[in-house]
JSON list of C-alpha atoms in Angstrom, two decimals:
[
{"chain": "Q", "resi": 1, "resn": "MET", "atom": "CA", "xyz": [149.21, 208.54, 119.18]},
{"chain": "Q", "resi": 2, "resn": "THR", "atom": "CA", "xyz": [152.08, 207.60, 116.88]},
{"chain": "Q", "resi": 3, "resn": "LEU", "atom": "CA", "xyz": [154.82, 205.35, 118.18]},
{"chain": "Q", "resi": 4, "resn": "SER", "atom": "CA", "xyz": [158.27, 204.98, 116.70]},
{"chain": "Q", "resi": 5, "resn": "PRO", "atom": "CA", "xyz": [158.87, 201.63, 114.92]},
{"chain": "Q", "resi": 6, "resn": "SER", "atom": "CA", "xyz": [160.95, 200.29, 117.81]},
{"chain": "Q", "resi": 7, "resn": "LEU", "atom": "CA", "xyz": [158.27, 201.26, 120.36]},
{"chain": "Q", "resi": 8, "resn": "GLN", "atom": "CA", "xyz": [155.55, 199.77, 118.11]},
{"chain": "Q", "resi": 9, "resn": "ARG", "atom": "CA", "xyz": [157.47, 196.51, 118.01]},
{"chain": "Q", "resi": 10, "resn": "THR", "atom": "CA", "xyz": [157.88, 196.65, 121.78]},
{"chain": "Q", "resi": 11, "resn": "ALA", "atom": "CA", "xyz": [154.15, 197.37, 122.25]},
{"chain": "Q", "resi": 12, "resn": "ALA", "atom": "CA", "xyz": [153.25, 194.54, 119.84]},
{"chain": "Q", "resi": 13, "resn": "ASP", "atom": "CA", "xyz": [155.58, 192.17, 121.70]},
{"chain": "Q", "resi": 14, "resn": "ALA", "atom": "CA", "xyz": [154.07, 193.22, 125.04]},
{"chain": "Q", "resi": 15, "resn": "LEU", "atom": "CA", "xyz": [150.57, 192.71, 123.64]},
{"chain": "Q", "resi": 16, "resn": "ALA", "atom": "CA", "xyz": [151.47, 189.27, 122.30]},
{"chain": "Q", "resi": 17, "resn": "GLU", "atom": "CA", "xyz": [152.92, 188.40, 125.70]},
{"chain": "Q", "resi": 18, "resn": "LEU", "atom": "CA", "xyz": [149.68, 189.54, 127.38]},
{"chain": "Q", "resi": 19, "resn": "GLN", "atom": "CA", "xyz": [147.69, 187.33, 125.01]},
{"chain": "Q", "resi": 20, "resn": "ARG", "atom": "CA", "xyz": [149.89, 184.31, 125.71]},
{"chain": "Q", "resi": 21, "resn": "GLU", "atom": "CA", "xyz": [149.95, 184.87, 129.46]},
{"chain": "Q", "resi": 22, "resn": "HIS", "atom": "CA", "xyz": [146.35, 185.93, 130.15]},
{"chain": "Q", "resi": 23, "resn": "GLY", "atom": "CA", "xyz": [144.31, 185.16, 127.00]},
{"chain": "Q", "resi": 24, "resn": "ARG", "atom": "CA", "xyz": [142.91, 181.79, 128.08]},
{"chain": "Q", "resi": 25, "resn": "ALA", "atom": "CA", "xyz": [142.02, 182.98, 131.59]},
{"chain": "Q", "resi": 26, "resn": "LEU", "atom": "CA", "xyz": [140.47, 186.15, 130.18]},
{"chain": "Q", "resi": 27, "resn": "PHE", "atom": "CA", "xyz": [138.43, 184.11, 127.67]},
{"chain": "Q", "resi": 28, "resn": "GLY", "atom": "CA", "xyz": [137.19, 181.78, 130.41]},
{"chain": "Q", "resi": 29, "resn": "PHE", "atom": "CA", "xyz": [136.24, 184.73, 132.60]},
{"chain": "Q", "resi": 30, "resn": "LEU", "atom": "CA", "xyz": [134.36, 186.44, 129.77]},
{"chain": "Q", "resi": 31, "resn": "LEU", "atom": "CA", "xyz": [132.72, 183.20, 128.71]},
{"chain": "Q", "resi": 32, "resn": "GLY", "atom": "CA", "xyz": [131.07, 183.13, 132.14]},
{"chain": "Q", "resi": 33, "resn": "LEU", "atom": "CA", "xyz": [130.03, 186.78, 131.89]},
{"chain": "Q", "resi": 34, "resn": "THR", "atom": "CA", "xyz": [128.48, 186.27, 128.45]},
{"chain": "Q", "resi": 35, "resn": "GLY", "atom": "CA", "xyz": [126.44, 183.24, 129.45]},
{"chain": "Q", "resi": 36, "resn": "GLY", "atom": "CA", "xyz": [128.58, 180.84, 127.42]},
{"chain": "Q", "resi": 37, "resn": "ASP", "atom": "CA", "xyz": [128.56, 182.88, 124.18]},
{"chain": "Q", "resi": 38, "resn": "ALA", "atom": "CA", "xyz": [132.04, 182.02, 122.84]},
{"chain": "Q", "resi": 39, "resn": "GLN", "atom": "CA", "xyz": [131.85, 184.49, 119.94]},
{"chain": "Q", "resi": 40, "resn": "ARG", "atom": "CA", "xyz": [130.96, 187.38, 122.22]},
{"chain": "Q", "resi": 41, "resn": "ALA", "atom": "CA", "xyz": [133.66, 186.32, 124.71]},
{"chain": "Q", "resi": 42, "resn": "GLU", "atom": "CA", "xyz": [136.30, 186.25, 121.94]},
{"chain": "Q", "resi": 43, "resn": "ASP", "atom": "CA", "xyz": [135.22, 189.70, 120.78]},
{"chain": "Q", "resi": 44, "resn": "LEU", "atom": "CA", "xyz": [135.53, 191.03, 124.32]},
{"chain": "Q", "resi": 45, "resn": "VAL", "atom": "CA", "xyz": [139.00, 189.47, 124.76]},
{"chain": "Q", "resi": 46, "resn": "GLN", "atom": "CA", "xyz": [140.12, 191.24, 121.58]},
{"chain": "Q", "resi": 47, "resn": "GLU", "atom": "CA", "xyz": [138.58, 194.52, 122.71]},
{"chain": "Q", "resi": 48, "resn": "THR", "atom": "CA", "xyz": [140.31, 194.18, 126.11]},
{"chain": "Q", "resi": 49, "resn": "LEU", "atom": "CA", "xyz": [143.67, 193.68, 124.40]},
{"chain": "Q", "resi": 50, "resn": "VAL", "atom": "CA", "xyz": [142.98, 196.67, 122.12]},
{"chain": "Q", "resi": 51, "resn": "ARG", "atom": "CA", "xyz": [142.39, 198.76, 125.24]},
{"chain": "Q", "resi": 52, "resn": "ALA", "atom": "CA", "xyz": [145.71, 197.54, 126.65]},
{"chain": "Q", "resi": 53, "resn": "TRP", "atom": "CA", "xyz": [147.42, 198.52, 123.38]},
{"chain": "Q", "resi": 54, "resn": "GLN", "atom": "CA", "xyz": [145.70, 201.94, 123.46]},
{"chain": "Q", "resi": 55, "resn": "HIS", "atom": "CA", "xyz": [146.99, 202.52, 127.01]},
{"chain": "Q", "resi": 56, "resn": "PRO", "atom": "CA", "xyz": [150.68, 201.58, 126.95]},
{"chain": "Q", "resi": 57, "resn": "GLU", "atom": "CA", "xyz": [151.09, 203.24, 130.35]},
{"chain": "Q", "resi": 58, "resn": "ALA", "atom": "CA", "xyz": [149.08, 200.35, 131.80]},
{"chain": "Q", "resi": 59, "resn": "LEU", "atom": "CA", "xyz": [151.68, 197.94, 130.40]},
{"chain": "Q", "resi": 60, "resn": "GLU", "atom": "CA", "xyz": [154.52, 199.85, 132.06]},
{"chain": "Q", "resi": 61, "resn": "THR", "atom": "CA", "xyz": [153.41, 199.40, 135.66]},
{"chain": "Q", "resi": 62, "resn": "ASP", "atom": "CA", "xyz": [155.49, 197.77, 138.33]},
{"chain": "Q", "resi": 63, "resn": "HIS", "atom": "CA", "xyz": [152.66, 195.41, 139.32]},
{"chain": "Q", "resi": 64, "resn": "ALA", "atom": "CA", "xyz": [153.48, 191.73, 139.45]},
{"chain": "Q", "resi": 65, "resn": "SER", "atom": "CA", "xyz": [150.66, 190.92, 136.99]},
{"chain": "Q", "resi": 66, "resn": "MET", "atom": "CA", "xyz": [148.48, 192.72, 134.48]},
{"chain": "Q", "resi": 67, "resn": "ARG", "atom": "CA", "xyz": [145.65, 190.26, 135.12]},
{"chain": "Q", "resi": 68, "resn": "PRO", "atom": "CA", "xyz": [143.67, 192.42, 137.61]},
{"chain": "Q", "resi": 69, "resn": "TRP", "atom": "CA", "xyz": [143.75, 195.39, 135.21]},
{"chain": "Q", "resi": 70, "resn": "LEU", "atom": "CA", "xyz": [142.79, 193.21, 132.24]},
{"chain": "Q", "resi": 71, "resn": "PHE", "atom": "CA", "xyz": [139.94, 191.53, 134.14]},
{"chain": "Q", "resi": 72, "resn": "THR", "atom": "CA", "xyz": [138.62, 194.91, 135.29]},
{"chain": "Q", "resi": 73, "resn": "VAL", "atom": "CA", "xyz": [138.67, 196.26, 131.73]},
{"chain": "Q", "resi": 74, "resn": "ALA", "atom": "CA", "xyz": [137.09, 193.04, 130.41]},
{"chain": "Q", "resi": 75, "resn": "ARG", "atom": "CA", "xyz": [134.35, 193.10, 133.06]},
{"chain": "Q", "resi": 76, "resn": "ARG", "atom": "CA", "xyz": [133.50, 196.73, 132.26]},
{"chain": "Q", "resi": 77, "resn": "LEU", "atom": "CA", "xyz": [133.44, 195.98, 128.53]},
{"chain": "Q", "resi": 78, "resn": "ALA", "atom": "CA", "xyz": [131.11, 193.01, 129.12]},
{"chain": "Q", "resi": 79, "resn": "ILE", "atom": "CA", "xyz": [128.78, 195.16, 131.22]},
{"chain": "Q", "resi": 80, "resn": "ASP", "atom": "CA", "xyz": [128.75, 197.92, 128.58]},
{"chain": "Q", "resi": 81, "resn": "ALA", "atom": "CA", "xyz": [128.10, 195.39, 125.81]},
{"chain": "Q", "resi": 82, "resn": "ARG", "atom": "CA", "xyz": [125.23, 193.85, 127.76]},
{"chain": "Q", "resi": 83, "resn": "ARG", "atom": "CA", "xyz": [123.68, 197.24, 128.46]},
{"chain": "Q", "resi": 84, "resn": "ALA", "atom": "CA", "xyz": [123.97, 198.17, 124.78]},
{"chain": "Q", "resi": 85, "resn": "ARG", "atom": "CA", "xyz": [122.32, 194.90, 123.74]},
{"chain": "Q", "resi": 86, "resn": "LEU", "atom": "CA", "xyz": [119.46, 195.36, 126.20]},
{"chain": "Q", "resi": 87, "resn": "SER", "atom": "CA", "xyz": [118.81, 198.91, 125.01]},
{"chain": "Q", "resi": 88, "resn": "ARG", "atom": "CA", "xyz": [118.35, 197.72, 121.39]},
{"chain": "Q", "resi": 89, "resn": "PRO", "atom": "CA", "xyz": [115.49, 195.60, 120.11]},
{"chain": "Q", "resi": 90, "resn": "ARG", "atom": "CA", "xyz": [116.17, 191.90, 120.51]},
{"chain": "Q", "resi": 91, "resn": "GLU", "atom": "CA", "xyz": [117.79, 190.12, 117.58]},
{"chain": "Q", "resi": 92, "resn": "VAL", "atom": "CA", "xyz": [115.63, 187.52, 115.89]},
{"chain": "Q", "resi": 93, "resn": "ASP", "atom": "CA", "xyz": [116.94, 184.01, 115.57]},
{"chain": "Q", "resi": 94, "resn": "PRO", "atom": "CA", "xyz": [116.51, 182.95, 111.90]},
{"chain": "Q", "resi": 95, "resn": "GLN", "atom": "CA", "xyz": [115.40, 179.48, 113.01]},
{"chain": "Q", "resi": 96, "resn": "GLY", "atom": "CA", "xyz": [112.72, 181.07, 115.18]},
{"chain": "Q", "resi": 97, "resn": "LEU", "atom": "CA", "xyz": [111.24, 182.77, 112.13]},
{"chain": "Q", "resi": 98, "resn": "GLU", "atom": "CA", "xyz": [110.30, 179.39, 110.67]},
{"chain": "Q", "resi": 99, "resn": "HIS", "atom": "CA", "xyz": [107.97, 178.76, 113.61]},
{"chain": "Q", "resi": 100, "resn": "ALA", "atom": "CA", "xyz": [106.61, 182.29, 113.92]},
{"chain": "Q", "resi": 101, "resn": "PRO", "atom": "CA", "xyz": [103.00, 182.78, 112.89]},
{"chain": "Q", "resi": 102, "resn": "ALA", "atom": "CA", "xyz": [102.54, 184.42, 109.53]},
{"chain": "Q", "resi": 103, "resn": "PRO", "atom": "CA", "xyz": [101.61, 188.08, 109.79]},
{"chain": "Q", "resi": 104, "resn": "VAL", "atom": "CA", "xyz": [97.93, 188.83, 109.39]},
{"chain": "Q", "resi": 105, "resn": "ASP", "atom": "CA", "xyz": [97.30, 190.25, 105.96]},
{"chain": "Q", "resi": 106, "resn": "GLY", "atom": "CA", "xyz": [94.35, 192.64, 106.31]},
{"chain": "Q", "resi": 107, "resn": "VAL", "atom": "CA", "xyz": [94.33, 193.40, 102.60]},
{"chain": "Q", "resi": 108, "resn": "ALA", "atom": "CA", "xyz": [93.96, 189.72, 101.69]},
{"chain": "Q", "resi": 109, "resn": "GLY", "atom": "CA", "xyz": [91.07, 189.41, 104.15]},
{"chain": "Q", "resi": 110, "resn": "ALA", "atom": "CA", "xyz": [89.34, 192.44, 102.65]},
{"chain": "Q", "resi": 111, "resn": "VAL", "atom": "CA", "xyz": [89.79, 191.11, 99.12]},
{"chain": "Q", "resi": 112, "resn": "THR", "atom": "CA", "xyz": [88.38, 187.74, 100.19]},
{"chain": "Q", "resi": 113, "resn": "ALA", "atom": "CA", "xyz": [85.35, 189.43, 101.77]},
{"chain": "Q", "resi": 114, "resn": "ILE", "atom": "CA", "xyz": [84.74, 191.42, 98.58]},
{"chain": "Q", "resi": 115, "resn": "ASP", "atom": "CA", "xyz": [85.00, 188.26, 96.46]},
{"chain": "Q", "resi": 116, "resn": "VAL", "atom": "CA", "xyz": [82.60, 186.35, 98.75]},
{"chain": "Q", "resi": 117, "resn": "ARG", "atom": "CA", "xyz": [80.07, 189.22, 98.69]},
{"chain": "Q", "resi": 118, "resn": "ARG", "atom": "CA", "xyz": [80.31, 189.38, 94.91]},
{"chain": "Q", "resi": 119, "resn": "ALA", "atom": "CA", "xyz": [79.82, 185.61, 94.64]},
{"chain": "Q", "resi": 120, "resn": "LEU", "atom": "CA", "xyz": [76.84, 185.72, 97.02]},
{"chain": "Q", "resi": 121, "resn": "GLY", "atom": "CA", "xyz": [75.37, 188.59, 94.99]},
{"chain": "Q", "resi": 122, "resn": "GLY", "atom": "CA", "xyz": [75.57, 186.40, 91.90]},
{"chain": "Q", "resi": 123, "resn": "LEU", "atom": "CA", "xyz": [73.25, 183.80, 93.45]},
{"chain": "Q", "resi": 124, "resn": "GLY", "atom": "CA", "xyz": [69.52, 183.90, 93.00]},
{"chain": "Q", "resi": 125, "resn": "PRO", "atom": "CA", "xyz": [67.53, 185.37, 95.92]},
{"chain": "Q", "resi": 126, "resn": "GLU", "atom": "CA", "xyz": [66.16, 181.98, 97.07]},
{"chain": "Q", "resi": 127, "resn": "HIS", "atom": "CA", "xyz": [69.66, 180.43, 97.22]},
{"chain": "Q", "resi": 128, "resn": "ARG", "atom": "CA", "xyz": [71.07, 183.49, 98.99]},
{"chain": "Q", "resi": 129, "resn": "GLU", "atom": "CA", "xyz": [68.22, 183.42, 101.60]},
{"chain": "Q", "resi": 130, "resn": "VAL", "atom": "CA", "xyz": [68.90, 179.75, 102.38]},
{"chain": "Q", "resi": 131, "resn": "LEU", "atom": "CA", "xyz": [72.63, 180.37, 102.88]},
{"chain": "Q", "resi": 132, "resn": "MET", "atom": "CA", "xyz": [71.90, 183.39, 105.06]},
{"chain": "Q", "resi": 133, "resn": "GLN", "atom": "CA", "xyz": [69.65, 181.30, 107.30]},
{"chain": "Q", "resi": 134, "resn": "VAL", "atom": "CA", "xyz": [71.86, 178.19, 107.52]},
{"chain": "Q", "resi": 135, "resn": "TYR", "atom": "CA", "xyz": [75.38, 179.68, 107.59]},
{"chain": "Q", "resi": 136, "resn": "PHE", "atom": "CA", "xyz": [75.15, 183.29, 108.67]},
{"chain": "Q", "resi": 137, "resn": "ARG", "atom": "CA", "xyz": [72.34, 182.98, 111.20]},
{"chain": "Q", "resi": 138, "resn": "ASP", "atom": "CA", "xyz": [73.44, 179.45, 112.25]},
{"chain": "Q", "resi": 139, "resn": "ARG", "atom": "CA", "xyz": [69.98, 177.91, 111.94]},
{"chain": "Q", "resi": 140, "resn": "SER", "atom": "CA", "xyz": [69.31, 174.23, 111.46]},
{"chain": "Q", "resi": 141, "resn": "VAL", "atom": "CA", "xyz": [67.66, 172.96, 108.25]},
{"chain": "Q", "resi": 142, "resn": "ALA", "atom": "CA", "xyz": [64.32, 172.64, 110.10]},
{"chain": "Q", "resi": 143, "resn": "GLU", "atom": "CA", "xyz": [64.59, 176.17, 111.55]},
{"chain": "Q", "resi": 144, "resn": "ALA", "atom": "CA", "xyz": [65.51, 177.65, 108.16]},
{"chain": "Q", "resi": 145, "resn": "ALA", "atom": "CA", "xyz": [62.60, 175.77, 106.54]},
{"chain": "Q", "resi": 146, "resn": "ARG", "atom": "CA", "xyz": [60.15, 177.20, 109.12]},
{"chain": "Q", "resi": 147, "resn": "GLU", "atom": "CA", "xyz": [61.60, 180.73, 108.76]},
{"chain": "Q", "resi": 148, "resn": "LEU", "atom": "CA", "xyz": [61.43, 180.64, 104.94]},
{"chain": "Q", "resi": 149, "resn": "GLY", "atom": "CA", "xyz": [58.14, 178.73, 104.78]},
{"chain": "Q", "resi": 150, "resn": "ILE", "atom": "CA", "xyz": [59.53, 175.96, 102.54]},
{"chain": "Q", "resi": 151, "resn": "PRO", "atom": "CA", "xyz": [60.07, 172.21, 103.04]},
{"chain": "Q", "resi": 152, "resn": "ALA", "atom": "CA", "xyz": [63.31, 171.00, 104.69]},
{"chain": "Q", "resi": 153, "resn": "GLY", "atom": "CA", "xyz": [64.25, 169.07, 101.53]},
{"chain": "Q", "resi": 154, "resn": "THR", "atom": "CA", "xyz": [64.08, 172.30, 99.55]},
{"chain": "Q", "resi": 155, "resn": "VAL", "atom": "CA", "xyz": [66.41, 173.99, 102.07]},
{"chain": "Q", "resi": 156, "resn": "LYS", "atom": "CA", "xyz": [68.88, 171.10, 101.62]},
{"chain": "Q", "resi": 157, "resn": "SER", "atom": "CA", "xyz": [68.80, 171.16, 97.82]},
{"chain": "Q", "resi": 158, "resn": "ARG", "atom": "CA", "xyz": [69.03, 174.95, 97.60]},
{"chain": "Q", "resi": 159, "resn": "THR", "atom": "CA", "xyz": [71.96, 174.87, 100.03]},
{"chain": "Q", "resi": 160, "resn": "HIS", "atom": "CA", "xyz": [73.67, 172.22, 97.91]},
{"chain": "Q", "resi": 161, "resn": "TYR", "atom": "CA", "xyz": [73.24, 174.15, 94.64]},
{"chain": "Q", "resi": 162, "resn": "ALA", "atom": "CA", "xyz": [74.18, 177.49, 96.24]},
{"chain": "Q", "resi": 163, "resn": "LEU", "atom": "CA", "xyz": [77.41, 176.04, 97.67]},
{"chain": "Q", "resi": 164, "resn": "ARG", "atom": "CA", "xyz": [78.25, 174.43, 94.34]},
{"chain": "Q", "resi": 165, "resn": "ALA", "atom": "CA", "xyz": [77.80, 177.79, 92.58]},
{"chain": "Q", "resi": 166, "resn": "LEU", "atom": "CA", "xyz": [79.99, 179.52, 95.21]},
{"chain": "Q", "resi": 167, "resn": "ARG", "atom": "CA", "xyz": [82.73, 176.87, 94.81]},
{"chain": "Q", "resi": 168, "resn": "LYS", "atom": "CA", "xyz": [82.72, 177.46, 91.08]},
{"chain": "Q", "resi": 169, "resn": "ASP", "atom": "CA", "xyz": [82.81, 181.23, 91.51]},
{"chain": "Q", "resi": 170, "resn": "LEU", "atom": "CA", "xyz": [85.55, 181.12, 94.18]},
{"chain": "Q", "resi": 171, "resn": "GLN", "atom": "CA", "xyz": [87.85, 178.51, 92.57]},
{"chain": "Q", "resi": 172, "resn": "GLY", "atom": "CA", "xyz": [90.97, 180.63, 93.25]},
{"chain": "Q", "resi": 173, "resn": "TYR", "atom": "CA", "xyz": [90.49, 180.01, 96.99]},
{"chain": "Q", "resi": 174, "resn": "GLY", "atom": "CA", "xyz": [91.13, 176.27, 96.78]},
{"chain": "Q", "resi": 175, "resn": "LEU", "atom": "CA", "xyz": [87.53, 175.26, 97.44]},
{"chain": "Q", "resi": 176, "resn": "GLY", "atom": "CA", "xyz": [87.46, 172.68, 94.70]},
{"chain": "Q", "resi": 177, "resn": "GLY", "atom": "CA", "xyz": [85.66, 172.90, 91.44]}
]
């Protein structure tokens, strides 16, 4: 719709008058509908006034006040905006990302498992057997000694040397050197 310059000025004046007369009340009303979100309420006030500008016939009524029409339009816009927001995935608060758990990296876990297997494969069979008994089968030193048929002191020393070799082989994992 194209208005003549004099009608545009009249429409702009009428819109400015609506803003002056009803803007604060409209903002307060929308602030309540948006749960206190001032930015969203301001956007809805502007959208309500745009609707009034798009429908000049609404401005030319003989009603005592435009407020009921404006509040009805604003309420419908707030409802539509809320429905649109609820139909989309929820926005993520950037501050919430700082406290979110890091995503599980399956590739990193697989690489770590490969590195650990390789490091275990590099151990001698007697050191590997001790680690299997103590760490993977969760046996005590005495139980591992009985199972392997060796003294408990030997289980302890082999465990010590096996872990030292693994630390050296897996230095990139922050296990010390």
